[in-house]
Every structure is written in structure tokens, then in C-alpha cells.
Amino acid sequence: MSISFTPELLTPSEQDIASFEALFRHSSAIGATPAGGLHRLAASVEDGAVRDLFATWLTERGFEVRVDAVGNMFGLITFNPDAPYVLCGSHLDSQPSAGRFDGVYGVLAGAVAVASLARQLRERGEVPPCNLAVVNWTNEEGARFQPSLIGSSVFTGDLALQDAWACRDGDGISLKQALQQIGYLGAGRVELEIAGYVEIHVEQGDGLERDGLAIGVVRDTWAALKQRIRFIGEQNHTGPTPMVARKDALLAAAHAITAVRAEADLHGPQLHSSVGRLEIYPNSPNVVPSRVTLHVEYRSPDTELLAAAGDRLDASLKAVAADTSTSYEVESHALRESTHMHHGFAELAYSVGQQLGLPIGNSVTVSGHDAISLSRHYPVCLLFIPSSNGVSHNEAEFTSDQDMRNGLRMLTALLYRACSTPNAYR
Amino acid sequence: MSISFTPELLTPSEQDIASFEALFRHSSAIGATPAGGLHRLAASVEDGAVRDLFATWLTERGFEVRVDAVGNMFGLITFNPDAPYVLCGSHLDSQPSAGRFDGVYGVLAGAVAVASLARQLRERGEVPPCNLAVVNWTNEEGARFQPSLIGSSVFTGDLALQDAWACRDGDGISLKQALQQIGYLGAGRVELEIAGYVEIHVEQGDGLERDGLAIGVVRDTWAALKQRIRFIGEQNHTGPTPMVARKDALLAAAHAITAVRAEADLHGPQLHSSVGRLEIYPNSPNVVPSRVTLHVEYRSPDTELLAAAGDRLDASLKAVAADTSTSYEVESHALRESTHMHHGFAELAYSVGQQLGLPIGNSVTVSGHDAISLSRHYPVCLLFIPSSNGVSHNEAEFTSDQDMRNGLRMLTALLYRACSTPNAYR
């Protein structure tokens, strides 16, 4: 026998919504670009400034703020020190000249949702079975420091702290040094028992907008194959050196870039590819380049297709190296398999959205998110709100105030259900 | 009626040769790389240090040292303030992780040759009809600041001082700022009446070594076509953005690089090509690149072939832009025609070499040199000494002590003839 009932939901007040909008405006000004975007690379001066803003905001509202050794910032609302936490969050860092919504929205909406629930629960004299917390993960973007998802991967134990610290930016500054410089190199781990993790993020695709939905519940993730490939040639004068004697690592890289794309072109929408970054040495107009590192990505809903594409790329690279008298090394090779997100948590989100009267549907994520790192370890729910025209990693990235308010209502209500009735999804 | 006679030649003493070798060793230590090369970019701290060494050396030997507004350093030996100067020199800057001979040899051999002649002429009580001077031209290499040949081009008036000052390195530092930082931003021009200019340089090819020659007299230069081409795409997320919607400026650049090489492959040894430098924005692994600038070079003995190759490249770029949904701009386009060097000066050099008993022959230069800038304005003689295996712009660049000594004898004797009997070549 099952009993059907409509559970009570808590949602943010008008004051909470105004508080979110002020916080978001303040964040958008830190690292703002003239075209209305955001340029706030991980552990930069601007990242330090928005972290200060975030920490102050949390402290003023009674959160306990803790920073771990990789710079992840946690804002804790502890009702019961022995209870586990329902955590929400995302990241405050951005890509170069990117949008002001990506990641930032999830952290600030999370902070306001938790603050709102803490106040309402206190007013109601209600002590839920789970505590609440919000997190800002370090270097989600992987723009200044590679790989991406560093903070959440250290938290889960998938990446060793020492390896994370040793990552260097293009100027040779390590992540550890950079965190120290902005004052966010914490000590040790922040040990939290995690009951569940909720991340709300802009979609970075146009599915919700196209379908007229306010909220997407991510059910599946695409697989990703990320490789760093280095061609090694020989430095020489671009003038007198006979063409037959050249070992041009940039020519090899150019052939590799076109080969990566040719592979994607074989598979239509089932395979996305890119080479977004090159490191070229010596990168001087009059010198044959001797070393070029390519950052190659393939993404697909089909993990097997990705692996096969990776094998074919390897054959192409061999041919390119032979044709250009260069050699190559695979410096790193990381295959992230496609996954299904936690079923019960997604179902709970779906029912909360329906109860709130929000147009809600299922989503797939092609992008990586901290939520995906965490989903291998904890029950995780990843929610999307619309991205205008699907534009992302671009100053023109846009999500309307109404869509952000809808997301904040959704997040607050879901966090309330998750912390007050954890059996609803586990 | 012609009278045949053997003119007297002055050559360096053993002490002069030892002095050159000490100076060269000292220079090689400033910006030395572990593999025995040199990394001494224009207007860097290392360039400042070698300039200090050079200025001190000259001053101690009675040269008047003057620095112009673009940082060119002149060491003057003035016998008669109303007489013109025979100038010699080259450049002390290097490519990244390059050799210690390229350019440096010509400046230091020039300084020692002029000092030797000044001393010998004084001892003989001889006042020649021309004065003597040595020069270190700023930023010949074009590695840190583009274009190359900046110092000599400002001296001749082919490049405006303001344009030279405004050149910026990859970190946005202008040449003017960089010169100021190392203390080599002089005031105004150094006005010199130039009777002739002599530059001695390592060959950067293997012609002399192959033919068993000690000295090459450059008779002809290759033409060069240098272009900076910028592809403009659209920044977007490398994950969810559908492949058909991408405007990937790096993919366009890759196709352009392979097209540049394909053109060269059509013409065998008559056409050299390269793309040695790219500037990529934002150059982040997860962002579709929106702007990529390519530094493209074609070189050929045949100016018409170069121009035709340039036209065909333009057609290729149009096709690449259409195929990749990008656009492109030609940011700069500079065609340097092939030239014949000054006939009389080359003949004089030839006869001096023969009189010294040095194996001497004709050379062609594929590389650009300050001498080529100056040859459009003054009688210029460009001499080569051998480069082992033709290797250049590489730490393995090498020229033997014996070859350097032969060059110093040749240069000293030629400068003596040029300043004492200017009618011998004019």
C-alpha cells in the first residue's frame, strides 16, 4: 500500500531573491569585461576578491566558513554536529573572457538557498536530520591550470593533493603558489559526511529554451576523452634550412588538428571534438617550432565510440609524425565514461519541480561539472536552467532574471526536501 | 692604362685575436643555456647585461659610445669630425634557446677589428679619409618583438620610431618600455654620414663548409614575403556546442598552415615556407578558439614566384574561412624583393680575401640581415663564415675558432681598405 501526499515545500522569500540578485551583481563586477562578461581565472587576484566577497557574505549570515588545502571553500550550517550534510555549490572561477553565469550562479544561488532555509528552519524551530552546506570548488574550469575539476577531484580523493598543487599555469606558477598569493591555501581536508550533493548550473546548450522548460534534471552525462599530445621536432632557421631537412612540430600539430576534426565529421552529432589549446616552443616567427603540445578532446554519449576514435587518432598521429619527420608523446590520456545520474535524486527533483509548477524536463550534460566528479561517490542531483541560444564560455552567455529566480526556488525547495526527508531519494 | 699593384693590408695582432676570444667567451656566458646555446631576447635583462659589457669594452678602448632612441649602440672612432664613417656591426640579441654566434660574432669581431685598426693607424701616424664605427642593432631577430630588423630599419628611416616603440611582446610590454627598463632608451638619432657598411655573419647554411671555403661574399639575397594573418571565429564551449555551430579559429589556422606548406611542396628548393608563431585566444582547453594570428613566411630567389604564391595563399585562406565559418584579416603583408649586393664592395672583399690567402667564394643569403636593410641606402658588403652543418637558431649552432679568426682577419683587412681607400669600391 502506498500513501500519496503532497509534502510541504519551503521556498525563498522576496527578500532572499533580492539578496541573491544583489550578490550576483556584486560578483559580476569582480573581473567584469567591457562587453559584460567575466574574466576571473582560478586563483587570480579577481578570484581572490570574489572569494573574499563570498566568505564575508556567508560569515555575516552565520555560516561557518572553512577552506581546505586545495582552496575549496565550504560554508556550513550545522544543526546537529553528528548529522551528515546535504551540500550544494559549483565554482566561482571562469574561462577567459567568458560569461558571468557559468558556475557562479550555482554557488550564489546555493548560498542564498541555504541561508533562507537556515532562517526558516530556525523560525519554525525545526531541526532537520541533515545539515546544510554550500561549496565553491577550486579551478573547475581548467583554463589557467589543467586539468579541470581540480577542487572537487581532490575532495573525492580522485586526484592527489600533491598533484593538484603541482599544476602550473602558462607562466610556471603552481596552483599552490597561486592559492597562497590570494590567501586561500587552507590546511588539510574539510571532513564532511555527505548525504547528497546538489548543483544547479546554466545549461550551456539550447535544449531547455527550445522546449520551453524552466528546469532540466540531468539524467545522463556524455563520455569525454581528453589527451595532451606533444610533437617534438627540431629548432632551426625558417629561412635557409632546406624544406626537406625540417622537423616542424607546428606543421605536425596542424595535421593532427585537422585529423581530430575529420574523425568527428565521420560521426555527426554523436561525436564532438576540439583542440582548444596549443603550447608552442619557441613560438618565434623565424624559428622552426621544436615542441608543440595539443590539448585534444573528444566527447560522445557512447563511451565505446570514444575509445575507438582515440585509437584511430593514435594511428593518424603516427602517420603525421612519419610525414613530418617529428615524433610524438601522449603526455596524458583521461577517459571519463558516460554515466547515469542518481535515479532517486532525479525523481525527487522532478516531483519538486512539478509541485512548484515549474516546466521541468530531463537533460543530458555534454560538459563536465563538479557534480559529475562527485556522482561517483555520493548521491548527486544536477539541475540546469536555460542558457540563451546555448551560448557559453563567451561574454554573450545569458540567463534571464526570471530563469535565475525559478532556479533559486527549485534549489531551495529541493534542498529542504533533501535535508528534511533524506529517505525521499536514498 | 691600368696599373696593377698590391695594396698594403692591416690585419689583427695575436693580442687582438686573444682579445676577441675573451670578449666572445664573456658574451657567450650572458644568457647561456645549459646545452651551450644562448637565450638573449631583445631588450631583456640579458640583452642589457651584454650591452653593458659591450659599452664598457668600447669605452676602455677609446671609442665614443652613443645610443639612439631605438637602442642602437654605436662605438665611434673619429679621426676627422668632417669625414664619413665606414660602419660595421650586427646584433647582440638572439632567438629563444639559440646559438651564441648568430649576430654576436659580427658585433664583437667588428669592435675588435676597429679597435685594432685605430691602434695601428695611430701608431703609424696615418689619418684615413674615413672614420670607423661599430654598431649593435636593436632587435634584429624579431623573436620578442615583431618585425625583425627594427633597429637598422629605424636608422635607415624605413620604419618610423613611433611604430618601433609601439611594438609589444607577448606580455604586452612595448619595445620603448623594455629599452627604458634596461637603460638603453637613448635620445634622438645618431647622425652619421655613412661611406659604407660591412657585416660579417655566420652563414646559417652549409654552403661554405661543403665547398671548403673560409669566407663567403654575399652577392645576392632571396626575396621574402612575410604576412600576419588573423582568423576570427567565435568563443564557445568545446563540449555542448554542436559541431555545425562552431567557428573554430584554430581549426582554420591548422588548415592554413598545411596550405602554406603544400604551396612550398609544389616548388622544390625554389620556395621555402614556414609558420613559426601563432597567437591563440583564449587558448583554454575547454573553449573554442576565437582568434588566432599566424606569422607566415615564404622565401624564394624569385620575387615573382613569391608574389604568385602569396596570391594562391590568399585564395586558400578564403576557402579555409568559408569551410570553417570563420573570417580572416591580413594584419600585415611585407614583400622584401630579392636584391644584388653592392658590386664594387663585393669585388673589393674578394680581392682582399685572395690577398690574405683565404679560400673565398660567392654566397647567397636566404636569411634577412641588417646589412640587407642598409643595402637599399648605402654601399654594403655582407660576408659569411662557415656554420657547422648549416645549423642555426638552435643551441647546436657552431663555428670553429679557426673560422672566427679567419673572419676577423678578413674583416680587419677589408675595413682598412674601405676607410683608407674608399674609391676602391665606390
Coordinates of N, CA, C and O in Angstrom, one line a residue, chain A residues 264-348:
Chain A
A264 N 35.7 13.5 -36.1 CA 34.4 14.0 -35.6 C 33.4 14.1 -36.8 O 32.2 13.7 -36.6
D265 N 33.9 14.5 -37.9 CA 33.0 14.7 -39.1 C 32.4 13.4 -39.6 O 31.3 13.4 -40.2
L266 N 33.0 12.2 -39.2 CA 32.5 10.9 -39.6 C 31.3 10.5 -38.8 O 30.5 9.7 -39.3
H267 N 31.1 11.1 -37.6 CA 30.1 10.6 -36.7 C 28.9 11.6 -36.4 O 28.1 11.3 -35.5
G268 N 28.8 12.7 -37.2 CA 27.7 13.6 -37.0 C 27.6 14.0 -35.5 O 28.6 14.2 -34.8
P269 N 26.3 14.1 -35.0 CA 26.2 14.7 -33.7 C 26.6 13.7 -32.6 O 26.5 14.1 -31.4
Q270 N 27.0 12.5 -32.9 CA 27.4 11.5 -31.9 C 28.9 11.8 -31.4 O 29.3 11.1 -30.4
L271 N 29.6 12.7 -32.0 CA 31.0 12.9 -31.6 C 31.3 14.4 -31.7 O 31.2 14.9 -32.8
H272 N 31.7 15.0 -30.6 CA 32.2 16.3 -30.6 C 33.7 16.3 -30.4 O 34.2 15.4 -29.7
S273 N 34.4 17.2 -31.0 CA 35.8 17.2 -30.9 C 36.3 18.6 -30.8 O 35.7 19.6 -31.3
S274 N 37.5 18.8 -30.2 CA 38.2 20.1 -30.3 C 39.6 20.0 -29.9 O 40.1 19.1 -29.2
V275 N 40.4 21.0 -30.4 CA 41.7 21.3 -29.9 C 41.6 22.7 -29.5 O 41.6 23.6 -30.4
G276 N 41.5 23.0 -28.2 CA 41.3 24.4 -27.7 C 42.6 25.1 -27.3 O 42.6 26.3 -27.2
R277 N 43.6 24.3 -27.1 CA 44.8 25.0 -26.6 C 46.1 24.3 -27.2 O 46.2 23.1 -27.3
L278 N 47.0 25.1 -27.6 CA 48.4 24.7 -28.0 C 49.4 25.4 -27.1 O 49.2 26.6 -26.8
E279 N 50.5 24.7 -26.9 CA 51.7 25.3 -26.3 C 52.8 25.1 -27.3 O 53.1 24.0 -27.6
I280 N 53.4 26.2 -27.7 CA 54.3 26.2 -28.9 C 55.7 26.7 -28.4 O 55.7 27.8 -27.8
Y281 N 56.7 26.0 -28.7 CA 58.1 26.5 -28.4 C 59.0 26.4 -29.6 O 58.9 25.4 -30.3
P282 N 59.8 27.4 -29.9 CA 59.9 28.7 -29.2 C 58.8 29.8 -29.6 O 58.8 30.8 -29.0
N283 N 58.0 29.5 -30.6 CA 56.9 30.4 -31.0 C 57.5 31.7 -31.4 O 57.0 32.8 -31.1
S284 N 58.5 31.7 -32.2 CA 59.2 32.9 -32.8 C 59.0 32.8 -34.3 O 59.2 31.7 -34.9
P285 N 58.7 34.0 -35.0 CA 58.4 33.9 -36.4 C 59.5 33.3 -37.3 O 59.2 32.7 -38.3
N286 N 60.8 33.4 -36.8 CA 61.9 32.9 -37.7 C 62.5 31.6 -37.3 O 63.6 31.3 -37.6
V287 N 61.8 30.9 -36.4 CA 62.3 29.6 -35.9 C 61.3 28.5 -36.2 O 60.2 28.6 -35.9
V288 N 61.8 27.4 -36.8 CA 61.0 26.2 -36.9 C 60.6 25.7 -35.5 O 61.5 25.4 -34.7
P289 N 59.3 25.6 -35.2 CA 58.9 25.2 -33.9 C 59.4 23.7 -33.6 O 59.3 22.8 -34.4
S290 N 60.0 23.6 -32.4 CA 60.6 22.3 -32.0 C 59.6 21.5 -31.1 O 59.8 20.3 -31.0
R291 N 58.7 22.2 -30.4 CA 57.8 21.4 -29.4 C 56.5 22.1 -29.5 O 56.3 23.3 -29.2
V292 N 55.4 21.3 -29.7 CA 54.1 21.7 -29.7 C 53.2 20.7 -28.9 O 53.2 19.5 -29.2
T293 N 52.5 21.2 -27.9 CA 51.6 20.4 -27.1 C 50.2 20.7 -27.5 O 49.8 21.9 -27.5
L294 N 49.4 19.7 -27.8 CA 48.0 19.9 -28.2 C 47.1 19.4 -27.1 O 47.3 18.3 -26.5
H295 N 46.0 20.1 -26.7 CA 45.0 19.6 -25.8 C 43.8 19.2 -26.6 O 43.1 20.0 -27.1
V296 N 43.7 17.9 -26.8 CA 42.7 17.3 -27.6 C 41.5 16.7 -26.8 O 41.8 16.1 -25.8
E297 N 40.3 17.0 -27.3 CA 39.1 16.5 -26.6 C 38.2 15.8 -27.6 O 38.0 16.3 -28.7
Y298 N 37.7 14.6 -27.2 CA 36.5 14.0 -27.9 C 35.4 13.8 -26.9 O 35.7 13.5 -25.7
R299 N 34.2 14.1 -27.2 CA 33.1 13.8 -26.3 C 32.0 13.1 -27.1 O 31.8 13.4 -28.3
S300 N 31.3 12.2 -26.4 CA 30.3 11.4 -27.1 C 29.4 10.8 -26.0 O 29.8 10.5 -24.9
P301 N 28.1 10.5 -26.3 CA 27.3 9.8 -25.4 C 27.7 8.3 -25.4 O 27.3 7.6 -24.4
D302 N 28.5 7.9 -26.3 CA 28.9 6.5 -26.5 C 30.4 6.2 -26.1 O 31.3 6.6 -26.9
T303 N 30.6 5.7 -25.0 CA 32.0 5.5 -24.5 C 32.8 4.7 -25.5 O 34.0 5.0 -25.7
E304 N 32.2 3.6 -26.1 CA 33.0 2.8 -27.0 C 33.4 3.5 -28.3 O 34.5 3.3 -28.8
L305 N 32.5 4.4 -28.7 CA 32.8 5.2 -29.9 C 34.0 6.1 -29.6 O 34.9 6.2 -30.4
L306 N 34.0 6.6 -28.4 CA 35.2 7.5 -28.0 C 36.5 6.7 -28.0 O 37.5 7.2 -28.5
A307 N 36.4 5.5 -27.4 CA 37.7 4.8 -27.3 C 38.2 4.4 -28.7 O 39.4 4.5 -29.0
A308 N 37.2 4.1 -29.6 CA 37.6 3.7 -31.0 C 38.2 5.0 -31.7 O 39.2 4.9 -32.4
A309 N 37.6 6.1 -31.4 CA 38.1 7.4 -32.0 C 39.5 7.7 -31.5 O 40.4 8.1 -32.3
G310 N 39.7 7.4 -30.3 CA 41.0 7.6 -29.7 C 42.1 6.7 -30.4 O 43.2 7.1 -30.7
D311 N 41.7 5.4 -30.6 CA 42.6 4.5 -31.3 C 42.9 5.0 -32.7 O 44.1 4.9 -33.2
R312 N 41.9 5.4 -33.4 CA 42.1 5.9 -34.8 C 43.0 7.2 -34.8 O 43.8 7.3 -35.7
L313 N 42.8 8.0 -33.8 CA 43.6 9.2 -33.7 C 45.1 8.8 -33.5 O 46.0 9.4 -34.1
D314 N 45.3 7.8 -32.7 CA 46.7 7.3 -32.5 C 47.3 6.9 -33.8 O 48.5 7.2 -34.1
A315 N 46.6 6.2 -34.6 CA 47.1 5.8 -36.0 C 47.4 7.1 -36.8 O 48.4 7.1 -37.5
S316 N 46.5 8.0 -36.8 CA 46.7 9.3 -37.5 C 48.0 10.0 -37.1 O 48.7 10.5 -37.9
L317 N 48.2 10.0 -35.7 CA 49.3 10.7 -35.2 C 50.6 10.1 -35.7 O 51.6 10.7 -36.0
K318 N 50.6 8.7 -35.7 CA 51.8 8.0 -36.2 C 52.1 8.4 -37.6 O 53.3 8.7 -38.0
A319 N 51.1 8.5 -38.5 CA 51.3 8.9 -39.9 C 51.8 10.3 -40.0 O 52.7 10.6 -40.8
V320 N 51.2 11.2 -39.2 CA 51.6 12.6 -39.2 C 53.1 12.7 -38.8 O 53.9 13.4 -39.4
A321 N 53.5 12.0 -37.7 CA 54.9 12.1 -37.3 C 55.8 11.6 -38.4 O 56.8 12.2 -38.6
A322 N 55.4 10.5 -39.0 CA 56.3 10.0 -40.1 C 56.4 11.0 -41.2 O 57.5 11.2 -41.8
D323 N 55.3 11.6 -41.6 CA 55.3 12.5 -42.8 C 56.0 13.8 -42.5 O 56.5 14.5 -43.4
T324 N 56.2 14.2 -41.2 CA 56.8 15.5 -40.9 C 58.1 15.3 -40.2 O 58.7 16.3 -39.7
S325 N 58.6 14.1 -40.2 CA 60.0 13.8 -39.5 C 60.0 14.3 -38.1 O 61.0 14.7 -37.6
T326 N 58.8 14.2 -37.4 CA 58.8 14.5 -36.0 C 58.4 13.2 -35.2 O 58.2 12.2 -35.8
S327 N 58.5 13.4 -33.9 CA 58.0 12.3 -33.1 C 56.9 12.8 -32.1 O 56.7 14.1 -32.1
Y328 N 56.2 12.0 -31.4 CA 55.2 12.5 -30.5 C 55.1 11.6 -29.3 O 55.5 10.4 -29.3
E329 N 54.6 12.2 -28.2 CA 54.3 11.5 -27.0 C 52.9 11.8 -26.5 O 52.4 13.0 -26.7
V330 N 52.2 10.9 -25.9 CA 50.9 11.2 -25.3 C 51.3 11.5 -23.8 O 51.6 10.6 -23.1
E331 N 51.2 12.8 -23.5 CA 51.6 13.2 -22.2 C 50.5 12.9 -21.1 O 50.8 12.6 -20.0
S332 N 49.3 12.9 -21.5 CA 48.2 12.4 -20.6 C 47.0 11.9 -21.5 O 46.8 12.4 -22.6
H333 N 46.2 11.1 -20.9 CA 45.2 10.4 -21.6 C 44.1 10.1 -20.5 O 44.4 9.3 -19.6
A334 N 43.0 10.7 -20.5 CA 42.0 10.5 -19.5 C 40.6 10.3 -20.2 O 40.1 11.1 -20.9
L335 N 40.1 9.1 -19.9 CA 38.8 8.8 -20.5 C 37.7 8.8 -19.3 O 37.9 8.1 -18.3
R336 N 36.8 9.7 -19.4 CA 35.7 9.8 -18.5 C 34.5 9.2 -19.1 O 34.0 9.6 -20.1
E337 N 34.0 8.1 -18.5 CA 32.9 7.3 -19.1 C 31.6 8.0 -19.0 O 31.4 8.9 -18.1
S338 N 30.7 7.8 -19.9 CA 29.3 8.3 -19.7 C 28.7 7.7 -18.5 O 29.0 6.5 -18.1
T339 N 27.8 8.4 -17.8 CA 27.2 7.9 -16.6 C 25.7 8.3 -16.5 O 25.3 9.2 -17.2
H340 N 25.0 7.5 -15.7 CA 23.6 7.9 -15.4 C 23.7 8.6 -14.0 O 24.4 8.1 -13.1
M341 N 23.0 9.7 -13.9 CA 23.0 10.3 -12.6 C 22.0 9.5 -11.6 O 21.3 8.7 -12.1
H342 N 22.1 9.9 -10.3 CA 21.4 9.1 -9.3 C 19.9 9.2 -9.6 O 19.3 10.3 -9.7
H343 N 19.3 8.0 -9.7 CA 17.9 8.0 -10.2 C 16.9 8.6 -9.1 O 16.1 9.4 -9.5
G344 N 17.1 8.2 -7.9 CA 16.1 8.6 -6.9 C 16.2 10.1 -6.7 O 15.1 10.8 -6.5
F345 N 17.4 10.7 -6.7 CA 17.5 12.1 -6.5 C 16.9 12.9 -7.7 O 16.2 13.9 -7.5
A346 N 17.1 12.4 -8.9 CA 16.5 13.0 -10.1 C 15.0 12.9 -10.0 O 14.3 13.9 -10.3
E347 N 14.4 11.8 -9.5 CA 13.0 11.7 -9.4 C 12.4 12.6 -8.4 O 11.4 13.2 -8.6
L348 N 13.2 12.8 -7.3 CA 12.8 13.7 -6.2 C 12.7 15.2 -6.8 O 11.8 15.9 -6.6

